[in-house]
mmCIF file of C-alpha atoms in Angstrom:
data_model
loop_
_atom_site.group_PDB
_atom_site.id
_atom_site.type_symbol
_atom_site.label_atom_id
_atom_site.label_comp_id
_atom_site.label_asym_id
_atom_site.label_seq_id
_atom_site.Cartn_x
_atom_site.Cartn_y
_atom_site.Cartn_z
ATOM 1 C CA MET G 1 34.402 -65.472 16.490
ATOM 2 C CA ARG G 2 31.302 -66.650 14.609
ATOM 3 C CA GLU G 3 32.101 -67.553 10.980
ATOM 4 C CA VAL G 4 29.360 -66.150 8.756
ATOM 5 C CA TYR G 5 28.196 -68.408 5.917
ATOM 6 C CA LEU G 6 25.321 -66.230 4.694
ATOM 7 C CA GLU G 7 24.624 -62.504 4.894
ATOM 8 C CA VAL G 8 21.276 -61.089 3.734
ATOM 9 C CA SER G 9 21.071 -57.311 3.376
ATOM 10 C CA ASP G 10 18.076 -55.044 2.651
ATOM 11 C CA LEU G 11 16.254 -57.880 0.888
ATOM 12 C CA VAL G 12 12.870 -57.206 -0.701
ATOM 13 C CA LEU G 13 10.795 -60.252 -1.699
ATOM 14 C CA GLY G 14 7.728 -60.448 -3.884
ATOM 15 C CA TYR G 15 6.224 -61.244 -7.247
ATOM 16 C CA GLY G 16 5.966 -58.586 -9.911
ATOM 17 C CA LYS G 17 4.835 -55.383 -8.226
ATOM 18 C CA THR G 18 3.535 -57.225 -5.152
ATOM 19 C CA VAL G 19 5.917 -56.935 -2.192
ATOM 20 C CA ILE G 20 5.710 -59.678 0.442
ATOM 21 C CA ILE G 21 8.404 -58.445 2.814
ATOM 22 C CA GLU G 22 11.039 -55.725 2.648
ATOM 23 C CA ASP G 23 14.222 -54.533 4.343
ATOM 24 C CA LEU G 24 15.037 -58.078 5.487
ATOM 25 C CA ASN G 25 18.440 -58.372 7.182
ATOM 26 C CA PHE G 26 19.892 -61.455 8.848
ATOM 27 C CA SER G 27 22.965 -63.673 8.892
ATOM 28 C CA VAL G 28 23.642 -67.390 9.301
ATOM 29 C CA GLY G 29 26.894 -68.662 10.769
ATOM 30 C CA ALA G 30 28.743 -71.951 10.921
ATOM 31 C CA GLY G 31 26.886 -74.400 13.153
ATOM 32 C CA ASP G 32 23.718 -72.304 13.411
ATOM 33 C CA PHE G 33 20.252 -73.853 13.404
ATOM 34 C CA LEU G 34 17.982 -71.145 12.011
ATOM 35 C CA CYS G 35 14.245 -71.798 12.120
ATOM 36 C CA VAL G 36 12.140 -69.633 9.810
ATOM 37 C CA ILE G 37 8.598 -69.338 11.161
ATOM 38 C CA GLY G 38 5.526 -67.230 10.464
ATOM 39 C CA GLU G 39 1.998 -67.324 9.114
ATOM 40 C CA ASN G 40 1.146 -68.466 5.589
ATOM 41 C CA GLY G 41 1.745 -65.776 2.997
ATOM 42 C CA THR G 42 4.613 -64.067 4.798
ATOM 43 C CA GLY G 43 7.201 -65.277 2.267
ATOM 44 C CA LYS G 44 8.973 -68.160 4.010
ATOM 45 C CA SER G 45 9.187 -70.478 0.988
ATOM 46 C CA THR G 46 9.848 -67.520 -1.303
ATOM 47 C CA LEU G 47 12.829 -66.623 0.887
ATOM 48 C CA VAL G 48 14.277 -70.133 0.642
ATOM 49 C CA LYS G 49 13.834 -70.217 -3.133
ATOM 50 C CA THR G 50 15.466 -66.797 -3.386
ATOM 51 C CA LEU G 51 18.460 -67.905 -1.309
ATOM 52 C CA LEU G 52 18.909 -70.865 -3.673
ATOM 53 C CA LYS G 53 18.546 -68.711 -6.825
ATOM 54 C CA LEU G 54 15.239 -70.361 -7.731
ATOM 55 C CA HIS G 55 13.489 -66.989 -7.462
ATOM 56 C CA LYS G 56 14.769 -63.462 -8.098
ATOM 57 C CA PRO G 57 14.583 -60.838 -5.346
ATOM 58 C CA ILE G 58 13.084 -57.436 -6.058
ATOM 59 C CA PHE G 59 15.989 -55.769 -4.286
ATOM 60 C CA GLY G 60 18.832 -56.508 -1.877
ATOM 61 C CA ARG G 61 21.952 -58.610 -1.480
ATOM 62 C CA ILE G 62 22.492 -62.294 -0.691
ATOM 63 C CA ASP G 63 26.133 -63.120 -0.006
ATOM 64 C CA PHE G 64 27.378 -66.654 0.625
ATOM 65 C CA SER G 65 30.925 -67.241 1.857
ATOM 66 C CA ILE G 66 30.563 -70.951 1.053
ATOM 67 C CA ASN G 67 30.213 -72.706 -2.290
ATOM 68 C CA ARG G 68 26.547 -73.142 -3.196
ATOM 69 C CA SER G 69 27.330 -76.710 -4.324
ATOM 70 C CA HIS G 70 27.962 -77.473 -0.640
ATOM 71 C CA ILE G 71 24.322 -76.711 0.223
ATOM 72 C CA GLY G 72 21.785 -79.539 0.448
ATOM 73 C CA TYR G 73 18.139 -78.705 -0.247
ATOM 74 C CA LEU G 74 14.968 -80.521 0.783
ATOM 75 C CA PRO G 75 11.950 -78.873 -0.914
ATOM 76 C CA GLN G 76 8.308 -79.512 -0.108
ATOM 77 C CA GLN G 77 7.285 -82.811 -1.662
ATOM 78 C CA ASN G 78 4.482 -83.002 -4.228
ATOM 79 C CA GLU G 79 2.166 -85.927 -5.030
ATOM 80 C CA ILE G 80 4.094 -86.933 -8.171
ATOM 81 C CA GLN G 81 7.342 -87.241 -6.226
ATOM 82 C CA LYS G 82 5.665 -89.449 -3.617
ATOM 83 C CA ASP G 83 4.949 -92.034 -6.337
ATOM 84 C CA PHE G 84 8.482 -92.114 -7.751
ATOM 85 C CA PRO G 85 9.413 -95.723 -8.722
ATOM 86 C CA ALA G 86 13.016 -96.093 -7.525
ATOM 87 C CA LEU G 87 14.959 -97.761 -4.737
ATOM 88 C CA VAL G 88 15.769 -95.757 -1.622
ATOM 89 C CA LYS G 89 19.540 -96.018 -2.127
ATOM 90 C CA GLU G 90 19.200 -94.871 -5.755
ATOM 91 C CA ILE G 91 17.335 -91.726 -4.728
ATOM 92 C CA VAL G 92 19.839 -90.897 -1.985
ATOM 93 C CA LEU G 93 22.775 -91.560 -4.325
ATOM 94 C CA SER G 94 21.319 -89.128 -6.878
ATOM 95 C CA GLY G 95 22.009 -86.338 -4.391
ATOM 96 C CA CYS G 96 25.681 -86.653 -5.400
ATOM 97 C CA LEU G 97 24.992 -85.632 -9.010
ATOM 98 C CA ASN G 98 26.076 -82.015 -8.560
ATOM 99 C CA GLN G 99 29.458 -83.208 -7.238
ATOM 100 C CA LEU G 100 30.325 -85.348 -10.274
ATOM 101 C CA LYS G 101 32.870 -84.030 -12.762
ATOM 102 C CA LEU G 102 32.189 -83.820 -16.485
ATOM 103 C CA TRP G 103 35.129 -86.097 -17.132
ATOM 104 C CA MET G 104 33.870 -88.621 -14.547
ATOM 105 C CA PRO G 105 30.104 -89.047 -15.127
ATOM 106 C CA PHE G 106 29.778 -92.184 -12.969
ATOM 107 C CA TYR G 107 29.431 -92.678 -9.237
ATOM 108 C CA THR G 108 32.678 -93.624 -7.507
ATOM 109 C CA LYS G 109 33.445 -95.317 -4.203
ATOM 110 C CA LYS G 110 33.345 -91.897 -2.536
ATOM 111 C CA GLU G 111 29.716 -91.244 -3.569
ATOM 112 C CA HIS G 112 28.636 -94.715 -2.441
ATOM 113 C CA GLU G 113 30.324 -94.169 0.930
ATOM 114 C CA LEU G 114 28.582 -90.789 1.323
ATOM 115 C CA THR G 115 25.269 -92.472 0.534
ATOM 116 C CA SER G 116 25.825 -95.225 3.103
ATOM 117 C CA LYS G 117 26.703 -92.652 5.760
ATOM 118 C CA ALA G 118 23.625 -90.544 4.958
ATOM 119 C CA LEU G 119 21.363 -93.611 5.149
ATOM 120 C CA GLU G 120 22.776 -94.379 8.593
ATOM 121 C CA THR G 121 22.403 -90.784 9.795
ATOM 122 C CA ALA G 122 18.773 -90.666 8.644
ATOM 123 C CA ASN G 123 18.092 -94.065 10.294
ATOM 124 C CA ILE G 124 16.973 -95.711 7.040
ATOM 125 C CA ALA G 125 19.894 -98.048 6.266
ATOM 126 C CA ASP G 126 17.569 -101.001 6.835
ATOM 127 C CA ILE G 127 15.280 -99.931 3.965
ATOM 128 C CA ALA G 128 18.010 -99.025 1.449
ATOM 129 C CA CYS G 129 16.712 -101.590 -1.053
ATOM 130 C CA ALA G 130 13.016 -100.791 -0.562
ATOM 131 C CA CYS G 131 10.913 -99.103 -3.237
ATOM 132 C CA TYR G 132 10.414 -95.430 -2.431
ATOM 133 C CA ARG G 133 6.769 -95.318 -3.544
ATOM 134 C CA GLU G 134 5.856 -98.055 -1.032
ATOM 135 C CA LEU G 135 7.181 -96.179 2.004
ATOM 136 C CA SER G 136 5.216 -94.193 4.573
ATOM 137 C CA GLY G 137 5.253 -90.390 4.444
ATOM 138 C CA GLY G 138 7.734 -90.215 7.304
ATOM 139 C CA GLN G 139 10.088 -92.713 5.676
ATOM 140 C CA GLN G 140 9.933 -90.817 2.383
ATOM 141 C CA GLN G 141 10.893 -87.597 4.143
ATOM 142 C CA ARG G 142 13.875 -89.353 5.720
ATOM 143 C CA VAL G 143 14.948 -90.540 2.272
ATOM 144 C CA LEU G 144 14.789 -86.982 0.919
ATOM 145 C CA LEU G 145 16.653 -85.714 3.981
ATOM 146 C CA ALA G 146 19.407 -88.267 3.337
ATOM 147 C CA ARG G 147 19.503 -87.207 -0.322
ATOM 148 C CA ALA G 148 19.985 -83.569 0.702
ATOM 149 C CA LEU G 149 22.622 -84.616 3.200
ATOM 150 C CA VAL G 150 24.913 -86.320 0.658
ATOM 151 C CA SER G 151 25.121 -83.072 -1.312
ATOM 152 C CA SER G 152 25.751 -80.988 1.802
ATOM 153 C CA GLN G 153 29.215 -80.301 3.172
ATOM 154 C CA LYS G 154 28.322 -77.081 4.964
ATOM 155 C CA MET G 155 24.581 -76.322 5.013
ATOM 156 C CA LEU G 156 21.121 -77.887 4.780
ATOM 157 C CA VAL G 157 18.086 -75.886 3.653
ATOM 158 C CA LEU G 158 14.804 -77.593 4.581
ATOM 159 C CA ASP G 159 11.369 -76.360 3.476
ATOM 160 C CA GLU G 160 8.710 -77.654 5.897
ATOM 161 C CA PRO G 161 10.279 -81.138 6.325
ATOM 162 C CA MET G 162 7.649 -82.117 8.945
ATOM 163 C CA LEU G 163 4.606 -81.090 6.894
ATOM 164 C CA ASN G 164 1.768 -83.670 7.105
ATOM 165 C CA LEU G 165 3.722 -85.979 9.436
ATOM 166 C CA ASP G 166 2.199 -87.373 12.628
ATOM 167 C CA ASN G 167 3.465 -86.277 16.041
ATOM 168 C CA ALA G 168 5.708 -89.277 16.672
ATOM 169 C CA THR G 169 7.345 -89.071 13.234
ATOM 170 C CA THR G 170 7.768 -85.306 13.584
ATOM 171 C CA LYS G 171 9.547 -85.753 16.901
ATOM 172 C CA GLU G 172 11.979 -88.275 15.402
ATOM 173 C CA MET G 173 12.662 -86.020 12.405
ATOM 174 C CA TYR G 174 13.516 -83.126 14.705
ATOM 175 C CA LYS G 175 15.925 -85.352 16.642
ATOM 176 C CA THR G 176 17.610 -86.476 13.422
ATOM 177 C CA ILE G 177 17.986 -82.937 12.069
ATOM 178 C CA SER G 178 19.310 -81.767 15.438
ATOM 179 C CA LYS G 179 21.874 -84.580 15.383
ATOM 180 C CA ILE G 180 23.001 -83.515 11.904
ATOM 181 C CA ASN G 181 23.361 -79.937 13.175
ATOM 182 C CA ARG G 182 25.451 -81.062 16.150
ATOM 183 C CA GLN G 183 27.748 -82.881 13.719
ATOM 184 C CA GLY G 184 28.661 -79.510 12.222
ATOM 185 C CA ILE G 185 26.117 -78.934 9.436
ATOM 186 C CA THR G 186 24.429 -75.527 9.477
ATOM 187 C CA VAL G 187 20.638 -75.797 9.153
ATOM 188 C CA ILE G 188 18.074 -73.355 7.758
ATOM 189 C CA MET G 189 14.613 -74.816 8.244
ATOM 190 C CA ILE G 190 11.111 -73.514 7.599
ATOM 191 C CA SER G 191 8.715 -74.808 10.236
ATOM 192 C CA HIS G 192 4.999 -74.347 10.899
ATOM 193 C CA ASP G 193 5.498 -75.672 14.446
ATOM 194 C CA SER G 194 7.221 -72.787 16.201
ATOM 195 C CA GLU G 195 6.877 -74.274 19.698
ATOM 196 C CA THR G 196 8.801 -77.448 18.833
ATOM 197 C CA ALA G 197 11.233 -75.659 16.531
ATOM 198 C CA LEU G 198 12.319 -73.371 19.364
ATOM 199 C CA LYS G 199 13.513 -76.387 21.339
ATOM 200 C CA TYR G 200 16.190 -77.034 18.727
ATOM 201 C CA ALA G 201 16.885 -73.688 17.025
ATOM 202 C CA THR G 202 19.834 -71.472 17.901
ATOM 203 C CA HIS G 203 18.329 -68.585 15.913
ATOM 204 C CA VAL G 204 14.838 -67.581 14.803
ATOM 205 C CA LEU G 205 13.560 -65.597 11.837
ATOM 206 C CA ASP G 206 9.875 -64.834 12.465
ATOM 207 C CA MET G 207 8.374 -63.374 9.287
ATOM 208 C CA LYS G 208 5.237 -61.271 9.686
ATOM 209 C CA LYS G 209 3.057 -59.308 7.303
ATOM 210 C CA ASP G 210 4.122 -56.089 8.983
ATOM 211 C CA GLY G 211 7.813 -56.857 9.546
ATOM 212 C CA TYR G 212 10.006 -59.555 11.048
ATOM 213 C CA PHE G 213 12.081 -60.599 14.041
ATOM 214 C CA PHE G 214 15.597 -62.057 13.795
ATOM 215 C CA GLY G 215 17.738 -63.077 16.725
ATOM 216 C CA THR G 216 18.743 -65.928 18.984
ATOM 217 C CA SER G 217 16.172 -68.310 20.408
ATOM 218 C CA LYS G 218 16.708 -66.837 23.864
ATOM 219 C CA GLU G 219 16.035 -63.331 22.561
ATOM 220 C CA TYR G 220 12.911 -64.515 20.779
ATOM 221 C CA LYS G 221 11.509 -66.229 23.899
ATOM 222 C CA LYS G 222 11.880 -62.969 25.824
#
C-alpha cells in the first residue's frame, strides 16, 4: 500500500483577493517523483512556497505525515546568491543547520559524512574546495542540490532546478535527481520542460488557468 507523505485538500492559492487556482487536491507518497508543470502565472512556485509555509493559502488543508525538517528545498537562485563567496563544501554543509541541536551548535562527524555523501551523489566531490562564485551555472545548481540533499531524509522540493541551464547540463541534472529518487527520496519538482520531465516523473500535476490535472504519468500521456 502506498504510504502517503503529503495530502493536499481543497486548496485555494492566491494573493489578497486574487485567486490563482482553487479546489486543488493531490497527494504525494513515499518514493514518488511528482513533476509540477504549467504555464507561467498558474501558481507553481506559489504552491511550493505554500507547502513549505513560506506563503499562506487562502483556504484548504496541507497535511504532512513526515517531519518538515526532513524536507530539503532548492529554491530558484537569484543573482546575489550566484556571487556568494564561500567554498562548495561550506555551502553544502550549511544544509545541516536545521538538524543541529541548541546544546550542540557545531557540526559533528555525522554532518561532515552527510556532506561528503551529498557531494558524491551530486557528482561534485572533485570541486569541494572550489569557490562557489567561480563555478558555472550548472555546477552551482549541483551545489545547491547537494545542500538540499543533506537536509533531506524523506523529500526534496525543487523549484525549477534546470532553469537557464544548457541542454547537456539539464540532461545530467535530470539523471542525478532521478538517481536520488531511486535511492528512496521522494521528489516534488517544478519544471518548465514537460516533455523531459515526463520521462522521469511517476506523477504529474499540470496547473492551468482554468483548472488542473493530477495523476500518474501514464494517465497524463493518455
